[in-house]
Short mmCIF file of N, CA, C and O in Angstrom, two decimals:
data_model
loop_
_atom_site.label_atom_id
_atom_site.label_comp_id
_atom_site.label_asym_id
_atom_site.label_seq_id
_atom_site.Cartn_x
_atom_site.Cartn_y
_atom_site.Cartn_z
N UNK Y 1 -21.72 -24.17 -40.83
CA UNK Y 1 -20.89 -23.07 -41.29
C UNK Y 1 -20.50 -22.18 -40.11
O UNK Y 1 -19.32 -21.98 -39.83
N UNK Y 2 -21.64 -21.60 -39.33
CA UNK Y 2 -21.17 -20.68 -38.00
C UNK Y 2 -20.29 -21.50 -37.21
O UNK Y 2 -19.14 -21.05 -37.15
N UNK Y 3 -20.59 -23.06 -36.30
CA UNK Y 3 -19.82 -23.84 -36.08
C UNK Y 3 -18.35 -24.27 -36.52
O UNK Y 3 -17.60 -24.92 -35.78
N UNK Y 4 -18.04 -23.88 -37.69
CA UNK Y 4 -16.82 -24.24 -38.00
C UNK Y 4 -16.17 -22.86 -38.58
O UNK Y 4 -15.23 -22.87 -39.38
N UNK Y 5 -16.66 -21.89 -38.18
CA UNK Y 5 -16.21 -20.50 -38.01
C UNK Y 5 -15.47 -20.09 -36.84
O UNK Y 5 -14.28 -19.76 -36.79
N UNK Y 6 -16.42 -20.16 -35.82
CA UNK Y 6 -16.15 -20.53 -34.66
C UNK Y 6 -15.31 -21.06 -33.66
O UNK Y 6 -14.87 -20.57 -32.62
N UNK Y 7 -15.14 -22.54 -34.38
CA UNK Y 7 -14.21 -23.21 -33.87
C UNK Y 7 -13.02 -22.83 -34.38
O UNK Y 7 -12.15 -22.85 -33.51
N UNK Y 8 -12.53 -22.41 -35.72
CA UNK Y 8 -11.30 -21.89 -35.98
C UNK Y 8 -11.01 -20.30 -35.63
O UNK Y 8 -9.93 -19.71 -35.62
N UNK Y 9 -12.30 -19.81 -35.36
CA UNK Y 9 -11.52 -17.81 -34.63
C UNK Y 9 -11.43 -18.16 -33.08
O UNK Y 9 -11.11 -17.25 -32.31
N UNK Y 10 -11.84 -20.07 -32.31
CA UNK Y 10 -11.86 -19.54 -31.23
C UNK Y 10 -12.98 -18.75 -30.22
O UNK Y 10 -12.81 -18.22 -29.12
N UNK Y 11 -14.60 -18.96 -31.37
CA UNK Y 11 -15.05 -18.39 -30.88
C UNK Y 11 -16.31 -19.27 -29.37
O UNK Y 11 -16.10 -20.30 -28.73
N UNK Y 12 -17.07 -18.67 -29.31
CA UNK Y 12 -17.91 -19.23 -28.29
C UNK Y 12 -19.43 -18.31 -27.70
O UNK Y 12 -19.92 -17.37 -28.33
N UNK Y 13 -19.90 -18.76 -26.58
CA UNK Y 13 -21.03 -18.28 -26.13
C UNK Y 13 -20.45 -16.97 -25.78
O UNK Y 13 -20.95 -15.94 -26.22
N UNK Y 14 -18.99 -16.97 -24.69
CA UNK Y 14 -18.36 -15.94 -23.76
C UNK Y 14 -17.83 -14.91 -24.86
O UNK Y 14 -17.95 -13.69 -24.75
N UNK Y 15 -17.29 -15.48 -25.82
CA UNK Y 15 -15.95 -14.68 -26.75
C UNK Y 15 -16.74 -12.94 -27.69
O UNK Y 15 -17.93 -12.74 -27.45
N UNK Y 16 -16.27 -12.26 -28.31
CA UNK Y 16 -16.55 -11.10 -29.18
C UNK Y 16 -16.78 -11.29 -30.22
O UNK Y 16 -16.87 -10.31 -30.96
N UNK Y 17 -17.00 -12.66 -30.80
CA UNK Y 17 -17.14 -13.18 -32.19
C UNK Y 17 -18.59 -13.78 -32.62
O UNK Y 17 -19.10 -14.60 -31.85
N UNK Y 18 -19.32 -13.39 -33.86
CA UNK Y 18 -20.47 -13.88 -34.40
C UNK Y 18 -20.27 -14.07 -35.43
O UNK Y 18 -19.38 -13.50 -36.06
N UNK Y 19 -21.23 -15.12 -36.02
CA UNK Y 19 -21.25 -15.37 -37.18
C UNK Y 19 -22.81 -15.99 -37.50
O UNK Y 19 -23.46 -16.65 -36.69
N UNK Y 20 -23.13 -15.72 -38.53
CA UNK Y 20 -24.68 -15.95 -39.01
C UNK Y 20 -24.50 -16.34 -40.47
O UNK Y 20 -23.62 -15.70 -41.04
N UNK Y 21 -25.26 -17.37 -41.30
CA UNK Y 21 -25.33 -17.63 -42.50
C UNK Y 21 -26.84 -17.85 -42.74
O UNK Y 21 -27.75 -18.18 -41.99
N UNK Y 22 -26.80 -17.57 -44.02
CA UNK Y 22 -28.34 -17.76 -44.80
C UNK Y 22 -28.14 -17.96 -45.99
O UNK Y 22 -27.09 -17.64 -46.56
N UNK Y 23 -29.52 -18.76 -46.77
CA UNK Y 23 -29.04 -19.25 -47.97
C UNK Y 23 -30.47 -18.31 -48.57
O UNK Y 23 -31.55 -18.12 -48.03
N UNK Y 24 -29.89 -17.79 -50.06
CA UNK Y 24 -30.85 -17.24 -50.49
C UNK Y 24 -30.83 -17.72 -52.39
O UNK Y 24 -29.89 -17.88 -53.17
N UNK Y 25 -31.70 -17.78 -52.50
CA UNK Y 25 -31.38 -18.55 -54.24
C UNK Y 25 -30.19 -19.55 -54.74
O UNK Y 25 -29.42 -19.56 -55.70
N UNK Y 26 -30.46 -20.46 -53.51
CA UNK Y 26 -29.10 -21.35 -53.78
C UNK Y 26 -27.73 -20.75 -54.09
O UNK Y 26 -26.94 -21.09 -54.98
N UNK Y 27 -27.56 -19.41 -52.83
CA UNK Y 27 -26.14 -18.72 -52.62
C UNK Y 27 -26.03 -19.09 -50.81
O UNK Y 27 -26.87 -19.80 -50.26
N UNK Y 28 -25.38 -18.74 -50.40
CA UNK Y 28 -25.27 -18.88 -49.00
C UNK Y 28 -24.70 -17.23 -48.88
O UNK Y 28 -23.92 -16.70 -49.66
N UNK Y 29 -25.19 -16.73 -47.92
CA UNK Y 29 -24.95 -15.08 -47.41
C UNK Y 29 -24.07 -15.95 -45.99
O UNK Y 29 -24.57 -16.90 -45.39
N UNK Y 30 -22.79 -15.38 -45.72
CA UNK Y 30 -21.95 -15.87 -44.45
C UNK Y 30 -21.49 -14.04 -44.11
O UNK Y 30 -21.03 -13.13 -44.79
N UNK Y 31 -21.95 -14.22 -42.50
CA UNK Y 31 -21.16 -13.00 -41.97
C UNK Y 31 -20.73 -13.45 -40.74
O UNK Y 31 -21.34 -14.00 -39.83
N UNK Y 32 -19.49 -13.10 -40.88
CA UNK Y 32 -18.54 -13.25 -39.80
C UNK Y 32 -17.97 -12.15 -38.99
O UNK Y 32 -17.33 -11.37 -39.69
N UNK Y 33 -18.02 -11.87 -37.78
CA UNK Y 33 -18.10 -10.85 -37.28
C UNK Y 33 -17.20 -10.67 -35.81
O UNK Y 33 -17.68 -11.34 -34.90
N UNK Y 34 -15.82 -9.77 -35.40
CA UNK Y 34 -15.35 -9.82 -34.47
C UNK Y 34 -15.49 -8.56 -33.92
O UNK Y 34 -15.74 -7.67 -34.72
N UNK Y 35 -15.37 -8.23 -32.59
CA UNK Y 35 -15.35 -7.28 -31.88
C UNK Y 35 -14.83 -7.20 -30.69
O UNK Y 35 -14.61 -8.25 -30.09
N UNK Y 36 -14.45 -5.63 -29.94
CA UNK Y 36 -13.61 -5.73 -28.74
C UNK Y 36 -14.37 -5.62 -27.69
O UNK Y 36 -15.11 -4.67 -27.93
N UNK Y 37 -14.66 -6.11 -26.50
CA UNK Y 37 -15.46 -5.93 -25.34
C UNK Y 37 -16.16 -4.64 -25.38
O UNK Y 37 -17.36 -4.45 -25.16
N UNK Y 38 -14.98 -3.52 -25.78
CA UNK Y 38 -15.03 -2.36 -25.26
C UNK Y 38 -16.45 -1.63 -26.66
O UNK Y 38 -17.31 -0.74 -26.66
N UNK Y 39 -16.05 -2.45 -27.41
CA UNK Y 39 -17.45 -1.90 -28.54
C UNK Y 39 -16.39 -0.71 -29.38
O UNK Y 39 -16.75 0.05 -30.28
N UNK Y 40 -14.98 -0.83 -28.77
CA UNK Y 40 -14.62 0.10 -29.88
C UNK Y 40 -14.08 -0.16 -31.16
O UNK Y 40 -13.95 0.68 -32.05
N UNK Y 41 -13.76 -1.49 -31.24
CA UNK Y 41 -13.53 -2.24 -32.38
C UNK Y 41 -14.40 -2.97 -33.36
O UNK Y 41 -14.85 -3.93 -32.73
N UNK Y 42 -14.85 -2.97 -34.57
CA UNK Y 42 -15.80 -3.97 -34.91
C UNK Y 42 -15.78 -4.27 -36.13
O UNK Y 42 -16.10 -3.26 -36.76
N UNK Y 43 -15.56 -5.13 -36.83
CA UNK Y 43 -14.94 -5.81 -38.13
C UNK Y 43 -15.76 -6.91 -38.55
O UNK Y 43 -15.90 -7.95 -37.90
N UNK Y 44 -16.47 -6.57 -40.02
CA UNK Y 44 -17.50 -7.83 -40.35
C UNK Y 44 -16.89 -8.33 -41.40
O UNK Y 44 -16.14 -7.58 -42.02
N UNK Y 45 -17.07 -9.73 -41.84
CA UNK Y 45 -16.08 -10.59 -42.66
C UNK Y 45 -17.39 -11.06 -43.49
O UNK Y 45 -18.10 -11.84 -42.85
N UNK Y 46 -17.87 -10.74 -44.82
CA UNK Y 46 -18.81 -11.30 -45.35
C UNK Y 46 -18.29 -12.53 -46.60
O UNK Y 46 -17.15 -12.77 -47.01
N UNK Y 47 -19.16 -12.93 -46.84
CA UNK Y 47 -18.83 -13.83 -48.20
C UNK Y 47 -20.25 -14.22 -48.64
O UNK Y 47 -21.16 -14.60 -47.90
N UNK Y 48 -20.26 -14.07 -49.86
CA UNK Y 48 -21.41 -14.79 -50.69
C UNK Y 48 -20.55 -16.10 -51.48
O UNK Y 48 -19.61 -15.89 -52.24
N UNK Y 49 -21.05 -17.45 -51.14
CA UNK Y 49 -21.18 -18.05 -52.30
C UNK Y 49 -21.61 -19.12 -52.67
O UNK Y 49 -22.63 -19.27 -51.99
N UNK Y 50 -21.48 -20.11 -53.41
CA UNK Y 50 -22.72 -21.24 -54.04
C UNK Y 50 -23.19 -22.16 -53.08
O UNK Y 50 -22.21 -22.65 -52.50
N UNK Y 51 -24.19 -22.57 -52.68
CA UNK Y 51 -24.29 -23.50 -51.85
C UNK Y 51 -23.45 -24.88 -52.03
O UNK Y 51 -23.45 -25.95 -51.43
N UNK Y 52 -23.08 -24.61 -52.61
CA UNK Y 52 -22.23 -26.30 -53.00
C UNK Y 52 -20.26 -26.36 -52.41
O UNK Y 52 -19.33 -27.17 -52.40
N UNK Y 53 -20.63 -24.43 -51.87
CA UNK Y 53 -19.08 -24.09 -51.16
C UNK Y 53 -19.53 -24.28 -49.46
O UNK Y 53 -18.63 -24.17 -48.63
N UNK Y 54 -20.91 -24.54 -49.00
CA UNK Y 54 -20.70 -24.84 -47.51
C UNK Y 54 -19.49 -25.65 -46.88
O UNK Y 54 -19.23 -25.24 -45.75
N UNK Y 55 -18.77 -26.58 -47.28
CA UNK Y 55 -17.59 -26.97 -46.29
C UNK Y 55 -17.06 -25.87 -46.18
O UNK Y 55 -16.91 -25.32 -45.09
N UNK Y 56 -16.65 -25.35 -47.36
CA UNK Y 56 -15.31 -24.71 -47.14
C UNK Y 56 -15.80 -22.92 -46.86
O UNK Y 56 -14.85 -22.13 -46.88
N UNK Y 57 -16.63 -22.57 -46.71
CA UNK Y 57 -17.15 -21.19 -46.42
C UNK Y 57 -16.45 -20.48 -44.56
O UNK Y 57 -15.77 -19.46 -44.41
N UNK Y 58 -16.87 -21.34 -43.57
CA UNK Y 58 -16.73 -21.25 -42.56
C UNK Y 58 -15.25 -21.00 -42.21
O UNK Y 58 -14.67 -20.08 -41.63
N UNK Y 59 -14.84 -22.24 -42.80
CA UNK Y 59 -12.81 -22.30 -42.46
C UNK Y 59 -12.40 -20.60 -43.23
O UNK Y 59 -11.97 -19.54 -42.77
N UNK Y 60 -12.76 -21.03 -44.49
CA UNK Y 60 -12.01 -19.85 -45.28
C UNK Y 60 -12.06 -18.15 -44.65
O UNK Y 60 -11.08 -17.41 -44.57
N UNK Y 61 -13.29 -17.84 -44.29
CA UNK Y 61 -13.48 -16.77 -43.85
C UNK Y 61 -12.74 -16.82 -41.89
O UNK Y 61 -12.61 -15.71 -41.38
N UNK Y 62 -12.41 -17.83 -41.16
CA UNK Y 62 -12.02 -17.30 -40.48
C UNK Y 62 -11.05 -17.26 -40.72
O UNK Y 62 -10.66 -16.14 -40.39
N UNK Y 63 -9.80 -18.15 -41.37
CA UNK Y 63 -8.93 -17.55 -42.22
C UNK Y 63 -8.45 -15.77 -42.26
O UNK Y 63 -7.56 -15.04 -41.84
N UNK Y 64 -9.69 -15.70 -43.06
CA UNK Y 64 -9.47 -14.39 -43.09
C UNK Y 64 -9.50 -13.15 -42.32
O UNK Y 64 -9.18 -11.97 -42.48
N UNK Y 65 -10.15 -14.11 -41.15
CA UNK Y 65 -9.91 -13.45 -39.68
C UNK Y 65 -8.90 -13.30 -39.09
O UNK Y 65 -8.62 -12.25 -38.51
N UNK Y 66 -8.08 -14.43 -39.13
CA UNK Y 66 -6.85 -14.86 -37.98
C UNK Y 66 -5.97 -13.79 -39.39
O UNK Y 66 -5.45 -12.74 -39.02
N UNK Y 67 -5.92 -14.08 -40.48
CA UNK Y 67 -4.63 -13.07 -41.27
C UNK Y 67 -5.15 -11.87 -41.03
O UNK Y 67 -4.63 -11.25 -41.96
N UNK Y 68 -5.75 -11.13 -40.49
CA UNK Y 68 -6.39 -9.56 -40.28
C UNK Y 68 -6.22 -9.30 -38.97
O UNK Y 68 -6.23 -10.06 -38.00
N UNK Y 69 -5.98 -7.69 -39.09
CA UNK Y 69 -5.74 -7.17 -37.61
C UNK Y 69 -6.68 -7.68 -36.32
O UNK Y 69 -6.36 -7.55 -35.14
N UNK Y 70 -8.05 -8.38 -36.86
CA UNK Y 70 -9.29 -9.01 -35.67
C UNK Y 70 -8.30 -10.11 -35.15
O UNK Y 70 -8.64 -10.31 -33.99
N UNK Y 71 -7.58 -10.66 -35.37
CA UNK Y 71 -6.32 -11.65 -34.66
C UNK Y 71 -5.84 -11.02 -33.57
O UNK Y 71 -5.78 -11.71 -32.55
N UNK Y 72 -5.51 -10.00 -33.51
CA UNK Y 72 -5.26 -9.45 -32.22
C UNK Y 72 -6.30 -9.07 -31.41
O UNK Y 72 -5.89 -8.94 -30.25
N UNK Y 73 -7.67 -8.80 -31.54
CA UNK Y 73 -8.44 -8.44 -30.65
C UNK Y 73 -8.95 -9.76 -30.33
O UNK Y 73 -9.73 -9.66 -29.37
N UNK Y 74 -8.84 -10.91 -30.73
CA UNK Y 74 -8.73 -12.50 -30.78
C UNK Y 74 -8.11 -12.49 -29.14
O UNK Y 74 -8.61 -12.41 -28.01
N UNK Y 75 -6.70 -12.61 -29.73
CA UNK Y 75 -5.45 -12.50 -28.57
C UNK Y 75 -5.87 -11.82 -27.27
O UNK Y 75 -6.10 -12.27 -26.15
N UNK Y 76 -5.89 -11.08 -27.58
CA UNK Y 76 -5.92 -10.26 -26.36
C UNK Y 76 -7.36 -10.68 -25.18
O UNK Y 76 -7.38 -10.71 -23.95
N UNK Y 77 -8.33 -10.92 -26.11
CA UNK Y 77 -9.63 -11.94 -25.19
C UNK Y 77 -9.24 -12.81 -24.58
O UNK Y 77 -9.47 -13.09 -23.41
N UNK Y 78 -8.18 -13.66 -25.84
CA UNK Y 78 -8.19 -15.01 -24.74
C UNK Y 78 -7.43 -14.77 -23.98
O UNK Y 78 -7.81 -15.23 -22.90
N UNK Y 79 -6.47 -14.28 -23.89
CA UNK Y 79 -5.29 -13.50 -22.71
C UNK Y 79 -6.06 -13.30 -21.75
O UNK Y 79 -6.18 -14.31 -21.06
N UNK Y 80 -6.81 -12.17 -21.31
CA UNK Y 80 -8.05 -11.74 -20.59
C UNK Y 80 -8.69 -12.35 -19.64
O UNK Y 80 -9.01 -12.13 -18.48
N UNK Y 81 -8.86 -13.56 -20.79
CA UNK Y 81 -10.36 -14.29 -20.13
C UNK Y 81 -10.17 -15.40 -20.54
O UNK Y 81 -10.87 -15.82 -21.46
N UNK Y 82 -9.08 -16.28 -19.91
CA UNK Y 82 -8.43 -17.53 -19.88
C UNK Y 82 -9.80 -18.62 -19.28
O UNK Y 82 -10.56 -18.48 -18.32
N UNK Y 83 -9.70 -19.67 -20.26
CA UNK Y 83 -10.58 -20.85 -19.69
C UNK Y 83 -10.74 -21.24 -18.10
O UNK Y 83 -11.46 -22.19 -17.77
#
C-alpha cells in the first residue's frame, strides 16, 4: 500500500512525502502525507477501509494527492531536486 502510494505521488527516501498503513479489526488505517521542505506546508490524506480494498487503497489516495493543491508542492520538489 505505502509502495504504491509512493510510486504514484513520486515519492521516495529524498522526496516530502510519507505514507504509513495499519490494519486494525480487519480495516486498514492508510495515511498519506505531503509536505514542503520548508515545514511550512503539511497535508495528511487519510482513508479507512476494508481489508479486502488493499489494491486499490494506495493508487486511490494518491489520486487524491496529485487532484489537490499537494501537486504543486509535488512539482516544485521535483523541479528543485532533479534526479
Amino acid at each position: 500500500i505505502e509502495r504504491e502510494f509512493l510510486k504514484y505521488t513520486q515519492g521516495g527516501c529524498s522526496t516530502p512525502i510519507a505514507a504509513h498503513a495499519t490494519i486494525e479489526e480487519k480495516m486498514i488505517h492508510f495515511k498519506g502525507r505531503v509536505c514542503s521542505t520548508d515545514g511550512v506546508y503539511l497535508k495528511d490524506f487519510n482513508r479507512i477501509v476494508p481489508l479486502t480494498s488493499y489494491k486499490e487503497i494506495g493508487k486511490e489516495t494518491a489520486l487524491d494527492v496529485l487532484n489537490s493543491d499537494a501537486k504543486a508542492i509535488i512539482e516544485n520538489f521535483i523541479k528543485k531536486n532533479p534526479l
